[in-house]
């Protein structure tokens, strides 16, 4: 089938839940993706901040091949060396001690909410307006954007929302029934929203003071995205629970709840589970991905090229009134426009660049951490050309 036939057949067989870009992707290599018609794209979207090593990195491909030949899945009723090796690695690189393996970000947050309720014996979860925590019933309820939950009532009880960045609102919201505060380090889907200075640290301190758990959702910010392995390093945080997914395994689906010993021990056999979670294949792939990020100095690249990219975008902002703000950490960058961004995304694609727009007006750049200066320069020239036409 050709591009047109595939696009036209989709609605007959696939639920229409996405506003899709009108290309059919066929393969990728590094920072490049290719469509069925042979067009090449510089991929600054990376599968929504997932392909941190780019497309089909040889270390990821080999890890999947090698492990697939040994064993793909065996269930959590058995021990495997891969689970332990990854857990030790996660304990070393993250602020937390123990892991529960899941398959997605929503599942990780869902499990973190269960763990917080089990540990504290309390029900209420405080999260932020404009947050995004996933698409399950509990996580759309935690998500502070009513558009995601309005059609799915009744929603579970015990979720409270406060403005992101408002410390007093959190203080006021905490009460005797509060189990946890759940926040993204940097709001991704909500528009690459950076917290005010010291906000997250002060939230953490309030949580400690009031015996409330602090859950940091690093599903999007983790694994080098923001220039450090985790955003908690940027803000000097020690969350009780960290949730991760997107970039953990180089594109292989995986999520995880990371928690400190004292809290993790609240789960006992039977309390929580996952058929697929932590398969040898997922764990081997995550190990390869994390080790590659460390071995190839991709944290440095994310930090340095993120700075370079942001400065180039700030130069564009000087030229075009339509650019309202440029913000981000590492290679998680938002460019806020005074207009809706969908037409810019279309133009970019026609010029060979895959980008994304979130929160209607924020162009979001989350390229693979292996992106080079030359590629960023090429994109900036392209973007300049697009803005000059608007
Ligand atoms: C993407 C995302 C999720 C949901 O992850 P899924 O794997 O799509 O379930 C949760 N939290 C944040 C911050 C995210 O960016």
Coordinates of C-alpha atoms and ligand atoms in Angstrom, one line a residue:
X1 CA 0.0 0.0 0.0
X2 CA 1.2 3.5 -0.7
X3 CA 1.1 6.5 1.6
X4 CA -2.4 7.7 0.5
X5 CA -3.9 4.2 0.8
X6 CA -2.5 3.6 4.3
X7 CA -3.7 7.0 5.5
X8 CA -7.2 6.5 4.0
X9 CA -7.6 3.0 5.4
X10 CA -6.6 4.0 9.0
X11 CA -10.1 5.2 10.1
X12 CA -11.6 1.8 9.0
X13 CA -9.5 -0.2 11.4
X14 CA -7.8 2.1 14.0
X15 CA -9.6 4.2 16.6
X16 CA -9.4 7.8 15.8
X17 CA -7.7 9.2 18.9
X18 CA -4.8 11.1 17.4
X19 CA -4.5 14.1 15.2
X20 CA -1.8 12.4 13.0
X21 CA 0.8 14.0 10.8
X22 CA 0.1 13.1 7.2
X23 CA 3.2 11.0 6.5
X24 CA 3.8 7.3 6.8
X25 CA 7.1 6.5 8.5
X26 CA 9.0 3.5 7.3
X27 CA 12.4 3.5 9.2
X28 CA 14.9 5.5 11.1
X29 CA 18.6 5.8 11.7
X30 CA 20.1 8.0 14.4
X31 CA 18.6 11.4 14.4
X32 CA 16.8 10.7 11.0
X33 CA 13.4 9.3 10.2
X34 CA 12.3 8.3 6.7
X35 CA 8.9 8.1 5.2
X36 CA 7.5 5.6 2.7
X37 CA 8.0 8.0 -0.1
X38 CA 11.7 8.2 0.7
X39 CA 11.7 11.7 2.3
X40 CA 14.2 12.2 5.1
X41 CA 13.4 14.1 8.3
X42 CA 15.6 15.4 11.1
X43 CA 13.6 14.0 14.1
X44 CA 13.4 16.6 16.9
X45 CA 10.4 14.9 18.4
X46 CA 12.1 11.5 19.0
X47 CA 8.8 9.6 19.5
X48 CA 7.8 12.1 22.3
X49 CA 11.1 12.2 24.1
X50 CA 11.5 8.4 24.0
X51 CA 14.3 7.7 21.5
X52 CA 17.0 9.3 23.6
X53 CA 19.7 7.4 21.6
X54 CA 18.0 8.1 18.2
X55 CA 16.5 5.5 16.0
X56 CA 17.8 2.0 16.0
X57 CA 21.0 2.7 17.9
X58 CA 23.3 -0.4 17.4
X59 CA 23.5 -1.0 21.2
X60 CA 19.7 -1.1 21.5
X61 CA 19.3 -3.3 18.4
X62 CA 22.0 -5.7 19.7
X63 CA 20.6 -5.8 23.2
X64 CA 17.1 -6.6 21.8
X65 CA 18.5 -9.3 19.4
X66 CA 20.7 -11.0 22.0
X67 CA 18.1 -11.0 24.7
X68 CA 15.3 -12.1 22.3
X69 CA 17.3 -15.2 21.4
X70 CA 17.8 -16.1 25.1
X71 CA 14.4 -15.3 26.6
X72 CA 11.8 -12.6 26.0
X73 CA 9.3 -13.1 28.8
X74 CA 9.0 -15.3 31.9
X75 CA 6.7 -13.5 34.5
X76 CA 7.6 -12.0 37.8
X77 CA 7.1 -15.3 39.7
X78 CA 10.7 -16.0 38.7
X79 CA 14.0 -14.3 39.4
X80 CA 16.1 -13.0 36.5
X81 CA 19.6 -11.6 36.4
X82 CA 18.5 -8.7 34.1
X83 CA 16.0 -7.4 36.6
X84 CA 18.6 -7.3 39.3
X85 CA 21.3 -5.7 37.1
X86 CA 18.9 -2.9 36.0
X87 CA 17.6 -2.4 39.6
X88 CA 21.2 -1.9 40.8
X89 CA 21.9 0.5 38.0
X90 CA 18.7 2.5 38.7
X91 CA 19.6 2.6 42.4
X92 CA 23.0 4.0 41.5
X93 CA 21.8 6.7 39.1
X94 CA 18.5 7.8 40.6
X95 CA 17.7 9.4 44.0
X96 CA 15.8 6.2 45.1
X97 CA 16.7 2.7 46.3
X98 CA 14.2 0.1 44.9
X99 CA 12.2 -0.4 41.8
X100 CA 8.9 -1.9 40.6
X101 CA 8.9 -2.5 36.8
X102 CA 5.9 -1.4 34.8
X103 CA 5.3 -0.9 31.1
X104 CA 4.4 2.8 30.7
X105 CA 4.4 6.2 32.4
X106 CA 0.7 6.0 33.3
X107 CA 1.2 2.6 34.9
X108 CA 4.2 3.9 36.9
X109 CA 2.2 6.8 38.2
X110 CA -0.8 4.6 38.9
X111 CA 1.5 2.3 40.9
X112 CA 3.1 5.2 42.7
X113 CA -0.3 6.4 43.8
X114 CA -1.1 2.9 45.1
X115 CA 2.2 2.7 46.9
X116 CA 1.7 6.2 48.5
X117 CA -1.8 5.2 49.7
X118 CA -0.6 1.9 51.0
X119 CA 2.4 3.4 52.9
X120 CA 0.6 6.4 54.4
X121 CA -2.9 4.8 54.9
X122 CA -4.2 8.0 53.5
X123 CA -6.1 8.8 50.3
X124 CA -5.5 12.3 49.0
X125 CA -3.1 13.1 46.2
X126 CA -2.3 16.7 45.4
X127 CA -1.1 17.5 41.9
X128 CA -0.7 20.6 39.7
X129 CA -2.9 22.4 37.1
X130 CA -1.6 21.8 33.6
X131 CA 0.2 18.6 34.7
X132 CA 0.1 15.4 32.7
X133 CA 0.4 12.0 34.4
X134 CA -1.1 9.6 31.9
X135 CA -4.3 8.2 30.5
X136 CA -5.6 5.6 33.0
X137 CA -8.7 6.6 35.0
X138 CA -6.6 7.5 38.1
X139 CA -3.9 9.3 36.2
X140 CA -6.3 11.4 34.1
X141 CA -7.8 12.4 37.4
X142 CA -4.4 13.3 38.7
X143 CA -3.7 15.2 35.5
X144 CA -4.5 18.8 36.0
X145 CA -6.2 19.3 32.6
X146 CA -9.9 18.7 32.6
X147 CA -10.0 18.1 28.8
X148 CA -8.5 14.6 29.5
X149 CA -11.0 13.5 32.1
X150 CA -14.3 15.4 31.4
X151 CA -15.9 12.6 29.4
X152 CA -14.9 9.7 31.8
X153 CA -16.8 10.4 34.9
X154 CA -17.2 9.1 37.6
X155 CA -13.6 9.8 38.4
X156 CA -11.9 8.3 41.5
X157 CA -12.0 10.4 44.7
X158 CA -9.1 12.1 46.5
X159 CA -7.4 14.1 43.8
X160 CA -6.8 17.8 44.4
X161 CA -5.3 20.3 42.0
X162 CA -3.3 23.4 42.8
X163 CA -1.5 26.0 40.5
X164 CA 2.0 24.8 39.5
X165 CA 4.6 27.0 41.2
X166 CA 2.3 28.2 44.0
X167 CA 3.9 27.0 47.2
X168 CA 1.2 28.5 49.5
X169 CA -1.5 26.6 47.5
X170 CA 0.3 23.3 48.4
X171 CA 0.6 24.3 52.0
X172 CA -3.1 25.1 52.1
X173 CA -4.1 22.0 50.4
X174 CA -2.2 19.6 52.6
X175 CA -4.4 18.1 55.4
X176 CA -4.7 15.1 57.6
X177 CA -5.9 12.9 54.6
X178 CA -3.0 13.9 52.3
X179 CA -1.0 10.9 51.1
X180 CA 1.3 12.6 48.6
X181 CA 2.1 15.5 46.4
X182 CA 2.7 14.5 42.8
X183 CA 4.5 16.9 40.5
X184 CA 6.5 16.8 37.2
X185 CA 9.9 18.4 37.6
X186 CA 9.2 20.3 34.4
X187 CA 5.7 20.1 32.9
X188 CA 6.0 18.5 29.5
X189 CA 2.6 18.2 27.8
X190 CA 1.4 21.2 29.7
X191 CA 3.8 23.4 27.7
X192 CA 7.4 22.9 28.9
X193 CA 6.6 24.9 32.1
X194 CA 9.6 25.5 34.3
X195 CA 9.0 25.7 38.1
X196 CA 9.9 28.9 39.9
X197 CA 13.3 28.8 41.5
X198 CA 13.4 26.7 44.7
X199 CA 9.7 25.8 44.3
X200 CA 10.3 22.0 44.0
X201 CA 12.8 22.0 46.9
X202 CA 10.4 23.9 49.1
X203 CA 7.6 21.5 48.2
X204 CA 9.9 18.7 49.2
X205 CA 10.6 20.4 52.5
X206 CA 7.0 21.0 53.2
X207 CA 6.2 17.3 52.4
X208 CA 8.9 16.2 54.9
X209 CA 7.6 18.6 57.5
X210 CA 4.0 17.4 57.2
X211 CA 4.8 13.7 56.7
X212 CA 3.4 13.7 53.2
X213 CA 5.2 11.8 50.4
X214 CA 6.8 13.7 47.5
X215 CA 6.4 11.9 44.2
X216 CA 8.3 13.3 41.3
X217 CA 7.0 12.3 37.8
X218 CA 10.2 12.1 35.7
X219 CA 8.5 10.2 32.9
X220 CA 9.5 12.8 30.4
X221 CA 12.4 14.6 32.1
X222 CA 14.4 11.4 33.0
X223 CA 17.4 9.7 31.4
X224 CA 19.3 12.7 30.3
X225 CA 16.5 14.6 28.7
X226 CA 17.2 17.8 30.8
X227 CA 21.0 17.6 30.8
X228 CA 21.3 15.4 33.9
X229 CA 20.3 11.8 34.3
X230 CA 17.3 13.0 36.3
X231 CA 15.8 16.5 36.7
X232 CA 15.9 15.9 40.5
X233 CA 19.7 16.6 40.2
X234 CA 19.0 20.0 38.6
X235 CA 16.8 21.0 41.5
X236 CA 18.7 19.2 44.2
X237 CA 15.8 16.9 45.1
X238 CA 15.4 13.7 47.0
X239 CA 11.8 12.6 46.2
X240 CA 10.4 9.7 48.1
X241 CA 9.1 8.2 44.9
X242 CA 10.2 8.9 41.3
X243 CA 8.3 7.6 38.3
X244 CA 10.0 7.0 35.0
X245 CA 9.2 5.6 31.5
X246 CA 9.6 7.3 28.1
X247 CA 13.4 7.4 27.7
X248 CA 14.3 4.5 30.0
X249 CA 14.9 1.8 27.3
X250 CA 15.7 3.6 24.0
X251 CA 12.2 3.1 22.6
X252 CA 11.3 -0.2 24.1
X253 CA 8.2 0.2 26.2
X254 CA 8.9 0.3 29.9
X255 CA 8.0 2.2 33.0
X256 CA 9.1 2.0 36.6
X257 CA 8.3 3.2 40.1
X258 CA 11.4 4.1 42.1
X259 CA 11.1 4.4 45.8
X260 CA 13.2 4.6 48.9
X261 CA 13.5 1.5 51.0
X262 CA 11.2 2.5 53.9
X263 CA 8.3 3.3 51.5
X264 CA 9.0 0.5 49.1
X265 CA 8.7 -2.0 51.9
X266 CA 5.0 -1.1 52.2
X267 CA 4.3 -3.4 49.2
X268 CA 4.2 -7.0 50.2
X269 CA 3.5 -10.1 47.9
X270 CA 0.1 -9.7 46.3
X271 CA -0.2 -5.9 46.7
X272 CA 0.8 -4.9 43.2
X273 CA 1.7 -6.7 40.0
X274 CA 2.3 -6.7 36.3
X275 CA 2.3 -9.6 33.8
X276 CA 4.7 -7.9 31.4
X277 CA 6.6 -5.6 33.7
X278 CA 10.3 -6.1 34.0
X279 CA 10.6 -8.8 31.3
X280 CA 14.2 -9.9 30.6
X281 CA 13.9 -8.2 27.2
X282 CA 12.7 -4.8 28.6
X283 CA 15.4 -4.9 31.3
X284 CA 18.3 -5.9 29.0
X285 CA 17.3 -3.1 26.6
X286 CA 17.1 -0.5 29.4
X287 CA 20.5 -1.6 30.7
X288 CA 22.0 -1.1 27.2
X289 CA 20.3 2.3 26.9
X290 CA 21.4 3.7 30.3
X291 CA 25.0 2.4 29.8
X292 CA 25.1 4.0 26.4
X293 CA 23.9 7.4 27.8
X294 CA 26.8 7.1 30.4
X295 CA 29.5 5.7 28.0
X296 CA 28.8 8.2 25.2
X297 CA 28.7 11.2 27.5
X298 CA 25.2 12.0 26.4
X299 CA 24.4 13.9 29.6
X300 CA 27.1 16.4 28.6
X301 CA 25.7 16.6 25.1
X302 CA 22.2 17.1 26.3
X303 CA 23.3 19.9 28.6
X304 CA 25.7 21.6 26.2
X305 CA 23.8 21.3 23.0
X306 CA 20.6 22.2 24.9
X307 CA 22.2 25.4 25.9
X308 CA 23.4 26.0 22.3
X309 CA 20.0 25.2 20.9
X310 CA 18.2 27.5 23.4
X311 CA 20.6 30.4 22.6
X312 CA 20.0 30.0 18.9
X313 CA 16.2 30.1 19.5
X314 CA 16.6 33.2 21.7
X315 CA 18.3 34.8 18.7
X316 CA 15.3 34.0 16.6
X317 CA 13.1 35.4 19.3
X318 CA 14.8 38.8 18.8
X319 CA 13.8 38.7 15.1
X320 CA 10.2 37.5 15.3
X321 CA 7.5 39.0 17.5
X322 CA 5.4 35.9 17.1
X323 CA 7.9 34.1 19.5
X324 CA 6.9 34.9 23.0
X325 CA 9.2 32.8 25.1
X326 CA 12.0 30.2 24.9
X327 CA 12.6 28.0 27.9
X328 CA 13.9 24.6 28.9
X329 CA 16.6 22.5 30.4
X330 CA 19.0 20.3 28.3
X331 CA 17.3 19.0 25.3
X332 CA 13.7 19.6 26.5
X333 CA 12.9 23.0 25.1
X334 CA 9.7 24.9 24.6
X335 CA 9.2 27.8 22.2
X336 CA 6.0 29.6 23.0
X337 CA 4.2 31.4 20.2
X338 CA 1.5 34.1 20.3
X339 CA -0.3 32.0 17.7
X340 CA -1.3 28.4 17.4
X341 CA 1.6 26.2 16.4
X342 CA 0.0 23.5 14.3
X343 CA 0.8 25.3 11.0
X344 CA 4.5 25.7 12.0
X345 CA 4.6 22.0 12.7
X346 CA 3.2 21.3 9.2
X347 CA 5.7 23.7 7.5
X348 CA 8.6 22.2 9.5
X349 CA 7.6 18.7 8.3
X350 CA 7.4 19.9 4.7
X351 CA 10.9 21.2 5.2
X352 CA 12.2 18.0 6.6
X353 CA 11.9 18.5 10.3
X354 CA 9.7 16.5 12.8
X355 CA 8.7 18.8 15.6
X356 CA 5.7 18.9 17.9
X357 CA 3.3 21.5 19.4
X358 CA 1.9 21.1 22.8
X359 CA -0.6 23.2 24.8
X360 CA -1.7 24.7 21.4
X361 CA 1.0 27.4 21.3
X362 CA 4.2 25.8 22.5
X363 CA 6.6 24.2 20.0
X364 CA 8.3 21.4 21.8
X365 CA 11.8 20.2 20.9
X366 CA 12.9 16.9 22.4
X367 CA 15.5 15.6 20.0
X368 CA 17.6 12.5 20.5
X369 CA 20.5 13.2 22.9
X370 CA 22.9 12.3 20.1
X371 CA 22.0 15.4 18.1
X372 CA 24.9 17.5 16.8
X373 CA 25.6 21.2 16.5
X374 CA 25.5 21.0 12.7
X375 CA 22.0 19.5 12.9
X376 CA 20.8 22.2 15.3
X377 CA 22.2 24.8 12.9
X378 CA 20.4 23.3 10.0
X379 CA 17.1 23.3 11.9
X380 CA 17.6 26.9 13.0
X381 CA 18.1 27.9 9.4
X382 CA 14.9 26.0 8.5
X383 CA 12.9 27.5 11.3
X384 CA 14.2 31.0 10.4
X385 CA 12.9 30.5 6.8
X386 CA 9.5 29.3 8.1
X387 CA 9.1 32.2 10.5
X388 CA 10.1 34.7 7.8
X389 CA 7.1 33.6 5.7
X390 CA 4.6 34.1 8.6
Ligands
LIG1 C1 4.1 10.8 28.7 C2 3.9 11.1 30.2 C3 3.2 10.2 31.0 C4 2.4 9.0 30.5 O1 3.3 8.1 30.0 P1 2.7 6.9 29.0 O2 3.8 6.0 28.8 O3 2.1 7.5 27.8 O4 1.6 6.2 29.9 C5 3.1 10.5 32.4 N1 3.8 11.6 32.9 C6 4.5 12.4 32.1 C7 5.2 13.6 32.7 C8 4.6 12.2 30.7 O5 5.3 13.1 29.9

